[in-house]
Short mmCIF file of C-alpha atoms in Angstrom, two decimals:
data_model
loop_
_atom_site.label_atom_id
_atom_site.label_comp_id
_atom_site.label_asym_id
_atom_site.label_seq_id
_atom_site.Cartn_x
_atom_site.Cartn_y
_atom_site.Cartn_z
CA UNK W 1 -198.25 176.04 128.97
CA UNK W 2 -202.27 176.18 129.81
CA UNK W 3 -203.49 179.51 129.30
CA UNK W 4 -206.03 181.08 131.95
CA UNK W 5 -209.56 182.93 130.23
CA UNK W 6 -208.16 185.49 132.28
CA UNK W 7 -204.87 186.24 130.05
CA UNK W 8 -206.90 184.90 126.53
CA UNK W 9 -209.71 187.80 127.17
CA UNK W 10 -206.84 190.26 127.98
CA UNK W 11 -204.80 189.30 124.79
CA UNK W 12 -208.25 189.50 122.65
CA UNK W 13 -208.86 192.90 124.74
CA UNK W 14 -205.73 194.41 123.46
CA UNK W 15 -206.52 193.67 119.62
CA UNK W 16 -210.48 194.19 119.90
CA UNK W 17 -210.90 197.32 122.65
CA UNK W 18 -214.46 197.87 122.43
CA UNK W 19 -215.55 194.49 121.57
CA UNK W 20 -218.07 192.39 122.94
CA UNK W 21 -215.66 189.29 124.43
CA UNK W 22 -216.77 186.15 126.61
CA UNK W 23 -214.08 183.22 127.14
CA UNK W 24 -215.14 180.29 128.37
CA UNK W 25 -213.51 176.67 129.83
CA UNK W 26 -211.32 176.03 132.48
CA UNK W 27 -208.44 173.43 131.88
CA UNK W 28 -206.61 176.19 129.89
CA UNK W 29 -206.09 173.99 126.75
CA UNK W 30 -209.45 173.31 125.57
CA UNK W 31 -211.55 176.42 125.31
CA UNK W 32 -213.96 179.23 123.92
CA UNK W 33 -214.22 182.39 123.28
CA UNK W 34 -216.78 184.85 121.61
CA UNK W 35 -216.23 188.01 119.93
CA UNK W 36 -219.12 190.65 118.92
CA UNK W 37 -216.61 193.70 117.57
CA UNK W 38 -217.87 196.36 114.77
CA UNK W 39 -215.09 195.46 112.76
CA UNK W 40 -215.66 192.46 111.75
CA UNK W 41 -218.90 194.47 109.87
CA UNK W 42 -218.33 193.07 106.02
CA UNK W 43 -216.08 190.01 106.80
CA UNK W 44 -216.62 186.70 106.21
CA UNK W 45 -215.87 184.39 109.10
CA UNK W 46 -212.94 183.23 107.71
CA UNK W 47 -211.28 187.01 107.91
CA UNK W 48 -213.04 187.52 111.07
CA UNK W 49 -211.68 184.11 112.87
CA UNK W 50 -208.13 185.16 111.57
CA UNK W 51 -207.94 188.56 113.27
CA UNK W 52 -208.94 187.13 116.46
CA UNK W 53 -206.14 184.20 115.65
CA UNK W 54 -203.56 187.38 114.64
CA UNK W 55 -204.87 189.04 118.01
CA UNK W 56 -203.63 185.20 119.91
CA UNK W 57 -199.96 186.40 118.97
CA UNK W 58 -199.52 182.29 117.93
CA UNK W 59 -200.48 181.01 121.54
CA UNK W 60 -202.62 178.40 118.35
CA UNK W 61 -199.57 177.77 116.63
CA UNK W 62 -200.04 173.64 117.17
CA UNK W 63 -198.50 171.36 119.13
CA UNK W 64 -195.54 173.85 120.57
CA UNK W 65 -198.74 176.11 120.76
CA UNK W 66 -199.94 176.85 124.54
CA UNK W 67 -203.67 176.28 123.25
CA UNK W 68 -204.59 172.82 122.09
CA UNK W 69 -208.40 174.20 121.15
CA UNK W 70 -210.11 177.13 120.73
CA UNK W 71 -213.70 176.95 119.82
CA UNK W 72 -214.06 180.46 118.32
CA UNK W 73 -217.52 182.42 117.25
CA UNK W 74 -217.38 185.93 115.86
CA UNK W 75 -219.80 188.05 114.68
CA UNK W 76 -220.85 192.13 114.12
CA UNK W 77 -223.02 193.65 116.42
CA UNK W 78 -226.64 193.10 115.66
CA UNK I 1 -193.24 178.68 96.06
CA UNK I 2 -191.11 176.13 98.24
CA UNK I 3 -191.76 172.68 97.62
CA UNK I 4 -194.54 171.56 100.54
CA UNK I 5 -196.64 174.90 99.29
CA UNK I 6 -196.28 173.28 95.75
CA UNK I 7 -197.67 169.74 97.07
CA UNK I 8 -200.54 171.21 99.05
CA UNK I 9 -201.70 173.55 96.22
CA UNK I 10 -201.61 170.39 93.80
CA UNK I 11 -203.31 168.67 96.08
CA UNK I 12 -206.26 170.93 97.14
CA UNK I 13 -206.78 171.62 93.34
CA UNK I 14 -206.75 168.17 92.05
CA UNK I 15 -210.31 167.56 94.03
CA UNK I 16 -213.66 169.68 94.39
CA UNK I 17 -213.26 168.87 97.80
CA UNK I 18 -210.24 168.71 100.46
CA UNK I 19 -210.28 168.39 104.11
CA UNK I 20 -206.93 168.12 106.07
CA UNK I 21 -207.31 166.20 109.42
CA UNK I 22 -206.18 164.19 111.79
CA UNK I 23 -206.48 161.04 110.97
CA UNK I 24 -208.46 159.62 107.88
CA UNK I 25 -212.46 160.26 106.65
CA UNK I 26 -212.85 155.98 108.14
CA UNK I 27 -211.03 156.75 111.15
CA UNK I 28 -210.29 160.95 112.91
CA UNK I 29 -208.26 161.29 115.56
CA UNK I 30 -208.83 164.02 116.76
CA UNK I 31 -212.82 165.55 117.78
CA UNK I 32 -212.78 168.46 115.15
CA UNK I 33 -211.70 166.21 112.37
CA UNK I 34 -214.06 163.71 113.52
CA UNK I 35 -216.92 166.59 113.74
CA UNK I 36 -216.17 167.92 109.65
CA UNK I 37 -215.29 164.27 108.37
CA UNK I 38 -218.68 163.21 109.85
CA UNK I 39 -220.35 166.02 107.85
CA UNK I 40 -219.36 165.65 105.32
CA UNK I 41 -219.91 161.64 105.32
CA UNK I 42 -223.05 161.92 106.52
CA UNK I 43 -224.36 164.16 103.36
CA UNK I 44 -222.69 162.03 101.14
CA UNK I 45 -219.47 164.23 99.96
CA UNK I 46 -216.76 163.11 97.65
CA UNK I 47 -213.84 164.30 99.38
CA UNK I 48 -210.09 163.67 99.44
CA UNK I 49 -209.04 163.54 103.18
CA UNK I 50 -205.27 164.62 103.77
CA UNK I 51 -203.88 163.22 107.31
CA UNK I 52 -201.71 165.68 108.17
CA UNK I 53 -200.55 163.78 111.22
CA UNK I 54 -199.02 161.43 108.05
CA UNK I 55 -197.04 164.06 107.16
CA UNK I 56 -195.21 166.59 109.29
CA UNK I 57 -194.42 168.85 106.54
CA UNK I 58 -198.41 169.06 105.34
CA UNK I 59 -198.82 169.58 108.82
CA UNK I 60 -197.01 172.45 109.30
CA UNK I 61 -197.08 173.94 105.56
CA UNK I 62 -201.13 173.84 105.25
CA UNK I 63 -200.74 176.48 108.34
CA UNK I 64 -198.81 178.87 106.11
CA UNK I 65 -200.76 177.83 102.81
CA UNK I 66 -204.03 179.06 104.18
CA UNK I 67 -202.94 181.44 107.09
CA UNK I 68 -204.56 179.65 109.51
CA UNK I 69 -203.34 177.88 113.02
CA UNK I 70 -205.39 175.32 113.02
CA UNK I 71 -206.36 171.47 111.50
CA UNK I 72 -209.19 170.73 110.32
CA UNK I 73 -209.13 172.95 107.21
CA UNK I 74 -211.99 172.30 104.51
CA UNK I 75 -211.18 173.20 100.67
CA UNK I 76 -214.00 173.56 98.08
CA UNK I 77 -212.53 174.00 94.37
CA UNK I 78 -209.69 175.16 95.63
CA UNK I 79 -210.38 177.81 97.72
CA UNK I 80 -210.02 177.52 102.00
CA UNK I 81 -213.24 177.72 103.34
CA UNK I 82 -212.81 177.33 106.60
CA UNK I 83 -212.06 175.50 110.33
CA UNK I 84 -214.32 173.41 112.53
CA UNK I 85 -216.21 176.11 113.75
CA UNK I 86 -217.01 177.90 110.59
CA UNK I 87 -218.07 174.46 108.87
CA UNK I 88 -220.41 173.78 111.94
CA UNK I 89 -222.05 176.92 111.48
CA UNK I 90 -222.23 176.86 107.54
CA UNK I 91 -223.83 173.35 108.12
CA UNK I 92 -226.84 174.54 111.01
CA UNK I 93 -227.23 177.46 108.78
CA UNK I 94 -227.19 175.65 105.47
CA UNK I 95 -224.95 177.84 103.92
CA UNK I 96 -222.62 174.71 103.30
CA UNK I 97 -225.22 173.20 100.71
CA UNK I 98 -225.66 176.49 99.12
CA UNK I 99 -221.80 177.16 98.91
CA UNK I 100 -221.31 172.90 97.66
CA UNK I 101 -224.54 173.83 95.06
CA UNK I 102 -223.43 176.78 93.75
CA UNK I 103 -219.54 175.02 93.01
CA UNK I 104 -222.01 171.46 91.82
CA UNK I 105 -220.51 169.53 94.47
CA UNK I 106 -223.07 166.83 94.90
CA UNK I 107 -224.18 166.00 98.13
CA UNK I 108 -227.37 164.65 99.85
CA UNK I 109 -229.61 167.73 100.86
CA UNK I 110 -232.26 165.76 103.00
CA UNK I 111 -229.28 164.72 104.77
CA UNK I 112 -228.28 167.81 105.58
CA UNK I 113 -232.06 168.60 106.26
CA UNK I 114 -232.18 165.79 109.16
CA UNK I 115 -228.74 167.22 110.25
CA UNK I 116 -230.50 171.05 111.21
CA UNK I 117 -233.70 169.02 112.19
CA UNK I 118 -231.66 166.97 114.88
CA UNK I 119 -229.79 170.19 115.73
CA UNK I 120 -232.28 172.83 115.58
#
């Protein structure tokens, strides 16, 4: 099933509290999301694109997955 | 280590350079395959594309080989570099020819050049 930015952003919320978090797209299969959060201070993006896939509870878990795409950018606060 | 773990570590260390996609390097089928393959063709790689849609158990088992949900999935000596995403980046940035340079992987850096020029 499509998911709405609405319930991605609240998922990401629950995982990353104080971060930084814009989703963006509308047809609920194809979309985007940033996250700025202090912890991912000393990662590389591979660890930091994992915790945000960890925080997505495997809505990305391929085709039975409710998210076809998810075009992800993380990064520490400046 | 079950069989399919087995294959895929043979596989991604029998090559400097691995990317499993959808579809082949000649023909993606999917727009983030498409987006790495065409990287990686354009600078002039010598890489061993795995179609994962070839082969359901690839498919499923790279997920659990590298701990990440999604296809593409770029391999450099081994090692999981990274998705769509992080390769675009690594390219505009040019930390992808530093990271091919520093493992020798020969590619074309004015290539890669007209790439950040086009994109900058």
């Amino acid at each position: 099933m499509p998911m709405q930015a609405q319930e991605i952003e609240d998922l990401l919320r629950e995982s990353f509290p104080d971060a930084e978090i814009q989703v963006g797209g509308h047809d609920g299969v194809h979309m985007s999301a940033m996250v700025i959060d202090e912890s991912f201070r000393g990662k590389n993006r591979v660890q930091q694109q994992r915790a945000v896939y960890a925080a997505l509870k495997g809505k990305m878990d391929g085709a039975n997955g409710d998210l076809h795409a998810l075009a992800l950018t993380t990064k520490a606060p400046e | 280590m079950t069989d399919v773990k087995t294959r895929i570590d043979e596989t991604v260390k029998a090559s400097d350079v691995v990317l499993f996609m959808k579809g082949t390097k000649d023909m993606p089928q999917c727009g983030f395959s498409s987006r790495v393959a065409g990287v990686l063709n354009y600078i002039g790689v010598d890489y061993t594309d795995v179609n994962v849609l070839a082969d359901e158990e690839i498919r499923a088992g790279i997920k659990d080989y590298s701990d990440w949900p999604t296809i593409p999935q770029l391999y450099v000596k081994g090692e999981f570099v990274g998705g769509c995403d992080i390769i675009t980046e690594m390219t505009l940035s040019g930390e992808l020819d530093g990271m091919f340079a520093e493992n020798g992987v020969t590619f074309d850096k004015d290539a890669a050049d007209k790439i950040r020029e086009a994109n900058g």
